mmCIF file of C-alpha atoms in Angstrom:
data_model
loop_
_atom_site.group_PDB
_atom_site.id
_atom_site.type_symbol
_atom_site.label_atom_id
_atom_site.label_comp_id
_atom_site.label_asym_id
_atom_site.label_seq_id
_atom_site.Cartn_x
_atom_site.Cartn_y
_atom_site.Cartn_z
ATOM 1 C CA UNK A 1 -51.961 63.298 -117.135
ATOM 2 C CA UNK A 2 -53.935 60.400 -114.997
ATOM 3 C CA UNK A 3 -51.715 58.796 -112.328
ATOM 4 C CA UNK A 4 -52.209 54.190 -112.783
ATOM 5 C CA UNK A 5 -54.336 54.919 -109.646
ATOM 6 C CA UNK A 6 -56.827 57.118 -111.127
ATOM 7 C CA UNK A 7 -56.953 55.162 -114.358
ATOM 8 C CA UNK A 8 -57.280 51.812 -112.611
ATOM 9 C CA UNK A 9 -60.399 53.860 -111.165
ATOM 10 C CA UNK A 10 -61.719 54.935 -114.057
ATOM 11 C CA UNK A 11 -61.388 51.539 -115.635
ATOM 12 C CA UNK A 12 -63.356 50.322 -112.184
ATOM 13 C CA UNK A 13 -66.425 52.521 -112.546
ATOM 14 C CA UNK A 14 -66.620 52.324 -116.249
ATOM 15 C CA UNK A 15 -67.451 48.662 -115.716
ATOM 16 C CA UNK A 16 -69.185 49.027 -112.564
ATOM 17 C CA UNK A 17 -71.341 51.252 -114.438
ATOM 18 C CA UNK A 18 -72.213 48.968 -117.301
ATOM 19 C CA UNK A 19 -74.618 47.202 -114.237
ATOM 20 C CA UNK A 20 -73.719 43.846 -116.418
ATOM 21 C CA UNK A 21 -71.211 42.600 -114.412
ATOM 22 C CA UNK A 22 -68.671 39.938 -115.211
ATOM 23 C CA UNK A 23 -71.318 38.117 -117.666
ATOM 24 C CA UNK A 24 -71.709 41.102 -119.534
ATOM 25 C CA UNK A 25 -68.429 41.011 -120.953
ATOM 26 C CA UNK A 26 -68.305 37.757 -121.275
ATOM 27 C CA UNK A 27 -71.815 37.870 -123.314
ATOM 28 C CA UNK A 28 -70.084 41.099 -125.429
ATOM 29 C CA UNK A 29 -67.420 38.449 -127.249
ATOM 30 C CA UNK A 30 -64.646 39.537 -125.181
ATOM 31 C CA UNK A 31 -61.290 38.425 -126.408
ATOM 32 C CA UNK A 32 -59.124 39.523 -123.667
ATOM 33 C CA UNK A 33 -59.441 39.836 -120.009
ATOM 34 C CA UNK A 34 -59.553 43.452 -118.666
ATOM 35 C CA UNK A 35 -56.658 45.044 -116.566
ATOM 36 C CA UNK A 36 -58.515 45.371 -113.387
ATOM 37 C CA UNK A 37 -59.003 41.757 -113.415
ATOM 38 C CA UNK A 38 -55.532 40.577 -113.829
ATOM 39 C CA UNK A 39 -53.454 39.905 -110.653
ATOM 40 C CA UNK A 40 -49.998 41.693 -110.483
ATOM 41 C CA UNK A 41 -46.864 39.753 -111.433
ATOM 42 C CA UNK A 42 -45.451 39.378 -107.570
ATOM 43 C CA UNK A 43 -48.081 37.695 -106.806
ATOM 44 C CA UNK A 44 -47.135 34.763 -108.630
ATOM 45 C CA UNK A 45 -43.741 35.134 -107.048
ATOM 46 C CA UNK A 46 -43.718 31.341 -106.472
ATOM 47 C CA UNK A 47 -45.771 28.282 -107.942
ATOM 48 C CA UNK A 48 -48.385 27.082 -105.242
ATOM 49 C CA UNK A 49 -48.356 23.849 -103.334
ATOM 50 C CA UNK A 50 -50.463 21.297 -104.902
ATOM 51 C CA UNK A 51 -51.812 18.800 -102.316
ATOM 52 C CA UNK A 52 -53.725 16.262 -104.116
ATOM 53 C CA UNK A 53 -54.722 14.224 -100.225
ATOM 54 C CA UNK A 54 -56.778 17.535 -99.178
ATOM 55 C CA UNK A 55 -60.693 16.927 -98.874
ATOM 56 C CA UNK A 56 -63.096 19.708 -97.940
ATOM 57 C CA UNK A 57 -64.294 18.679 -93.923
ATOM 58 C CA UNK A 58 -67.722 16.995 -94.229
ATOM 59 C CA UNK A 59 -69.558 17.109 -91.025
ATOM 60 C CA UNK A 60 -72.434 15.153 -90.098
ATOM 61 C CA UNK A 61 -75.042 16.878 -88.440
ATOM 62 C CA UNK A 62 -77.366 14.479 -87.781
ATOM 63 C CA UNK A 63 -79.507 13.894 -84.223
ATOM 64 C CA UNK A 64 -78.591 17.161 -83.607
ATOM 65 C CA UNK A 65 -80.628 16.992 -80.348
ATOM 66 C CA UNK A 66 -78.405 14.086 -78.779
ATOM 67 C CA UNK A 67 -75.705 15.932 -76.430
ATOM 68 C CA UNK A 68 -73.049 13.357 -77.074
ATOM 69 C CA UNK A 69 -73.224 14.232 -80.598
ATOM 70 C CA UNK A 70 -73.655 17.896 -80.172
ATOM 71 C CA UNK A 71 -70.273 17.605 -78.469
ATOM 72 C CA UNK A 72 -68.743 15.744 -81.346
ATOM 73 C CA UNK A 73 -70.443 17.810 -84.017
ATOM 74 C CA UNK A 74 -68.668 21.027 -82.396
ATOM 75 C CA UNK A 75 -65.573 19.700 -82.314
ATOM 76 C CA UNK A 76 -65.831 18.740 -85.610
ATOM 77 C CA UNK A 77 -66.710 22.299 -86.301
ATOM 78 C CA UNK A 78 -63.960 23.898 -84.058
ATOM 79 C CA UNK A 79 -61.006 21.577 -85.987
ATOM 80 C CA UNK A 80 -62.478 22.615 -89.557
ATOM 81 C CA UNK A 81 -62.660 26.150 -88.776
ATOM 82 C CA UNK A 82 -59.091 26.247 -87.323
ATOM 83 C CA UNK A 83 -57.529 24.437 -90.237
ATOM 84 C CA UNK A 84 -59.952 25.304 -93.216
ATOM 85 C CA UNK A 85 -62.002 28.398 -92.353
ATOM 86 C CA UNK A 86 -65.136 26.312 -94.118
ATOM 87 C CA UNK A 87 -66.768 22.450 -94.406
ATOM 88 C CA UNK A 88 -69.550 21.154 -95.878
ATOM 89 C CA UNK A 89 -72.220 19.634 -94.086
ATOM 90 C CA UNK A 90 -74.199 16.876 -94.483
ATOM 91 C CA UNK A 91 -77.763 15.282 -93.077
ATOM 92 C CA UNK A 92 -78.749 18.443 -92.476
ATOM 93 C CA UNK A 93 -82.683 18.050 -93.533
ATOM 94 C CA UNK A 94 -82.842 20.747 -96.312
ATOM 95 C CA UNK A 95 -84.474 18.815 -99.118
ATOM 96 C CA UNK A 96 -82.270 18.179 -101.817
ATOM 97 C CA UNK A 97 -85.707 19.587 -104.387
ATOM 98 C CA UNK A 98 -84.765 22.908 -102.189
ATOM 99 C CA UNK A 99 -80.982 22.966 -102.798
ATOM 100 C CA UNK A 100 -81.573 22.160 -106.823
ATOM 101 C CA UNK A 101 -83.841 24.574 -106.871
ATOM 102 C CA UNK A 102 -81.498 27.836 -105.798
ATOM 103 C CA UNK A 103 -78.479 26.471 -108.248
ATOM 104 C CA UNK A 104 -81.004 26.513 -110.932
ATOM 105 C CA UNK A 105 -82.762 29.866 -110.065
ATOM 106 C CA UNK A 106 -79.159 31.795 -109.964
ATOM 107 C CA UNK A 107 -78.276 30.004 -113.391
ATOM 108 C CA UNK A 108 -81.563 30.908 -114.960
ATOM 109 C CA UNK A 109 -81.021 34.636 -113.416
ATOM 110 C CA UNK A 110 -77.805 34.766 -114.830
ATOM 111 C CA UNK A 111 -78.882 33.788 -118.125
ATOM 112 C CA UNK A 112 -81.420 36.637 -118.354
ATOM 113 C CA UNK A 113 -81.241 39.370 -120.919
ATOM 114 C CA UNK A 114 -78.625 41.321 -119.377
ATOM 115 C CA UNK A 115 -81.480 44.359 -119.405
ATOM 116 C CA UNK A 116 -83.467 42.844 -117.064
ATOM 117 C CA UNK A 117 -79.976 41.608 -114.984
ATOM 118 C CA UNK A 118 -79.381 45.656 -114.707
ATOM 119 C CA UNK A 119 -82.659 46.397 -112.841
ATOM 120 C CA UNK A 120 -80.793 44.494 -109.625
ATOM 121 C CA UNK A 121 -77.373 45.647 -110.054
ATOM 122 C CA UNK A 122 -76.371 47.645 -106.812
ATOM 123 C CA UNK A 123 -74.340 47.835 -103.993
ATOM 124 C CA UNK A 124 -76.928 48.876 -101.740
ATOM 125 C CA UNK A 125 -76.586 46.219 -99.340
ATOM 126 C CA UNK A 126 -79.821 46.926 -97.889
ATOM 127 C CA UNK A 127 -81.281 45.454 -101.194
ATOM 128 C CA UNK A 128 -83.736 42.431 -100.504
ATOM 129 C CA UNK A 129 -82.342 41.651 -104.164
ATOM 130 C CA UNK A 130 -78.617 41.866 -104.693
ATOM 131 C CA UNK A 131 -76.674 41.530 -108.374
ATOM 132 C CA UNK A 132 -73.435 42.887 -108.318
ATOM 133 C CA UNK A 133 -70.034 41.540 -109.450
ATOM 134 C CA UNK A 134 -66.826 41.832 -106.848
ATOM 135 C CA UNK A 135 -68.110 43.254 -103.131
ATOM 136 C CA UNK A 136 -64.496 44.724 -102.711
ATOM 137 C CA UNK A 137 -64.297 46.065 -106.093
ATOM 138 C CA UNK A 138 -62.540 49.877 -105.142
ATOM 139 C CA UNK A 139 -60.762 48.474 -102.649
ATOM 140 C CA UNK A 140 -59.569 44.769 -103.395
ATOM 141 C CA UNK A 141 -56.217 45.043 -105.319
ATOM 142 C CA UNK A 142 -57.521 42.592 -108.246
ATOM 143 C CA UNK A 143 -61.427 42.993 -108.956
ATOM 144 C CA UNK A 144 -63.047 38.959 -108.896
ATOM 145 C CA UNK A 145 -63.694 37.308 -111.989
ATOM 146 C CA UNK A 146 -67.556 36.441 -110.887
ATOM 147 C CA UNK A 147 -71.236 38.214 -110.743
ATOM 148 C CA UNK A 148 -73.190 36.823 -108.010
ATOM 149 C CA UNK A 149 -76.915 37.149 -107.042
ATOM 150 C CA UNK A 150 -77.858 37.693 -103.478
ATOM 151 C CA UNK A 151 -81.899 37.537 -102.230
ATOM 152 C CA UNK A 152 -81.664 38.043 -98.251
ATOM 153 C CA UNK A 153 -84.967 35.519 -97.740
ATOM 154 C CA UNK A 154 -83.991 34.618 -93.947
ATOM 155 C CA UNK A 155 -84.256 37.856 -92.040
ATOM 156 C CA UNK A 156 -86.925 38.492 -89.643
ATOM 157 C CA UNK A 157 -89.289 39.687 -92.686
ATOM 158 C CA UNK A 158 -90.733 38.261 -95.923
ATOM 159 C CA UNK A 159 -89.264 39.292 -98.977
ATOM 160 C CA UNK A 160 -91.963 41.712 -100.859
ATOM 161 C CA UNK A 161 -92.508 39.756 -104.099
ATOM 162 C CA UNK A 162 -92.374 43.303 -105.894
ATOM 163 C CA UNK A 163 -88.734 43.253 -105.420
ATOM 164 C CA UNK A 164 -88.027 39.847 -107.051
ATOM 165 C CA UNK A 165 -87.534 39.921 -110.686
ATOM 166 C CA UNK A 166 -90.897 39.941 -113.030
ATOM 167 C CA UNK A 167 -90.303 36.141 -114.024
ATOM 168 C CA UNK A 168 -89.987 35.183 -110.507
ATOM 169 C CA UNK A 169 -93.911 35.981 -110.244
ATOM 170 C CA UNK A 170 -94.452 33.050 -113.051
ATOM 171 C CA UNK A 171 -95.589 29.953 -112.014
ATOM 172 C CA UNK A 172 -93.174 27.647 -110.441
ATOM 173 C CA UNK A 173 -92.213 25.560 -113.144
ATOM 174 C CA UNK A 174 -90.536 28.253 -115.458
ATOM 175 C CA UNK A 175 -89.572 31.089 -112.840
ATOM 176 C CA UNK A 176 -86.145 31.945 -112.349
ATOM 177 C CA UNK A 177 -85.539 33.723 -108.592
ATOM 178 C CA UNK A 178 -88.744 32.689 -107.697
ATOM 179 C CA UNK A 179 -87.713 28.857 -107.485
ATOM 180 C CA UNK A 180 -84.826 29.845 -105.770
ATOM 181 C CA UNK A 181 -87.005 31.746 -103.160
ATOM 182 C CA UNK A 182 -89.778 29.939 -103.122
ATOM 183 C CA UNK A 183 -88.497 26.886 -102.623
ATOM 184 C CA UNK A 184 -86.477 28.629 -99.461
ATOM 185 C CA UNK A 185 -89.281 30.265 -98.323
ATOM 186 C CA UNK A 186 -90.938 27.175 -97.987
ATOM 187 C CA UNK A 187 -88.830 25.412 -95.836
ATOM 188 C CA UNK A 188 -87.369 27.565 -94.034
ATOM 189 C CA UNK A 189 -89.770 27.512 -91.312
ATOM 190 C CA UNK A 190 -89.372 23.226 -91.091
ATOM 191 C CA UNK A 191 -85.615 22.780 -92.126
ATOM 192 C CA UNK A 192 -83.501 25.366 -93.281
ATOM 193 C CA UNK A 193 -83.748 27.946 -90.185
ATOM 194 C CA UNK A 194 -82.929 25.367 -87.578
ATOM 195 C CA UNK A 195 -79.767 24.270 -89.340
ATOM 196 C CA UNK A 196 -78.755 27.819 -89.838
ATOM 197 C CA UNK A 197 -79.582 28.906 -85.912
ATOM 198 C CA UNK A 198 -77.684 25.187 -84.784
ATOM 199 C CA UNK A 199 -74.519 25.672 -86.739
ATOM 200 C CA UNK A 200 -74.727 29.840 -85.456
ATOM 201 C CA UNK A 201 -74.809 28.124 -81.882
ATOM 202 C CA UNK A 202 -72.088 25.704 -82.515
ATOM 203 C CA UNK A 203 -69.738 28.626 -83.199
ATOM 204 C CA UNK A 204 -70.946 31.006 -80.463
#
């Protein structure tokens, strides 16, 4: 007879091997949330603290290349980190035709026929092209509710287009990853790499 742990594993690969992800169920009809995605009952031993003041830390980024502001902009960085662990930043320089254009190329990827979704299900994480649902799934005591799409454009090499999926290579105005990517790829030489090497150097 299977011990709970090695039919909560069963349950995990079963749907880890659908290559759907969360979506997948969701696209099935499901009427009831599976197991593996429903915290246990201790931890909801007590109801959490609802602060309705708290507002995500915006920092302003702007004339990055004046030293009084650098100094401000890292402390700025340094109290958000400390008391948040995130922020959001703002004046940045990433166009926002670039931003609009990854939301809508990971909603048009994740409203693909779930066959072509399964091609880029993996947890390779050497993958240029990552779908996958829950990072921590075997070892994370409650698998996530989410799916999410990953396309490492930043590194020190190009993305091979071959690895992008087929309606990526359409032309811009209907593609899916590809205005995601292509839009990044874009401007990352003029705006997106220098924000991402500043804020790495703010937190060195």
């Amino acid at each position: 007879m299977a011990t709970e742990k090695e039919a909560r594993m069963r349950m995990l690969k079963e749907f880890d091997e659908t290559n759907a992800g969360v979506k997948g169920l969701v696209d099935l009809g499901l009427q009831k949330i599976p197991e593996i995605f429903v915290s246990p009952l201790d931890e909801f031993g007590r109801e959490p603290e609802l602060r309705q003041s708290v507002q995500v830390p915006v920092i302003d980024i702007g004339d990055m290349g004046n030293p009084e502001r650098r100094n401000w902009i890292v402390e700025q960085v340094r109290m958000a980190s400390e008391a948040f662990g995130f922020f959001q930043v703002v004046n940045h320089g990433i166009p926002r035709a670039v931003l609009d254009g990854m939301i809508g190329g990971v909603h048009g990827f994740m409203d693909l026929d779930v066959q072509e979704k399964r091609k880029y299900y993996t947890r390779d994480v050497r993958r240029a092209v990552r779908y996958t649902s829950s990072y921590d799934l075997y070892t994370a005591r409650t698998a996530s509710w989410r799916d999410t799409l990953s396309v490492l454009c930043l590194g020190p090499d190009p993305i091979d287009p071959d690895e992008l999926p087929g309606c990526s290579r359409c032309e811009v105005e209907n593609d899916i990853v590809g205005s995601l990517t292509n839009s990044v790829m874009l401007e990352k030489k003029n705006s997106i790499l220098p924000v991402r090497h500043y804020i790495y150097r703010l937190v060195e």
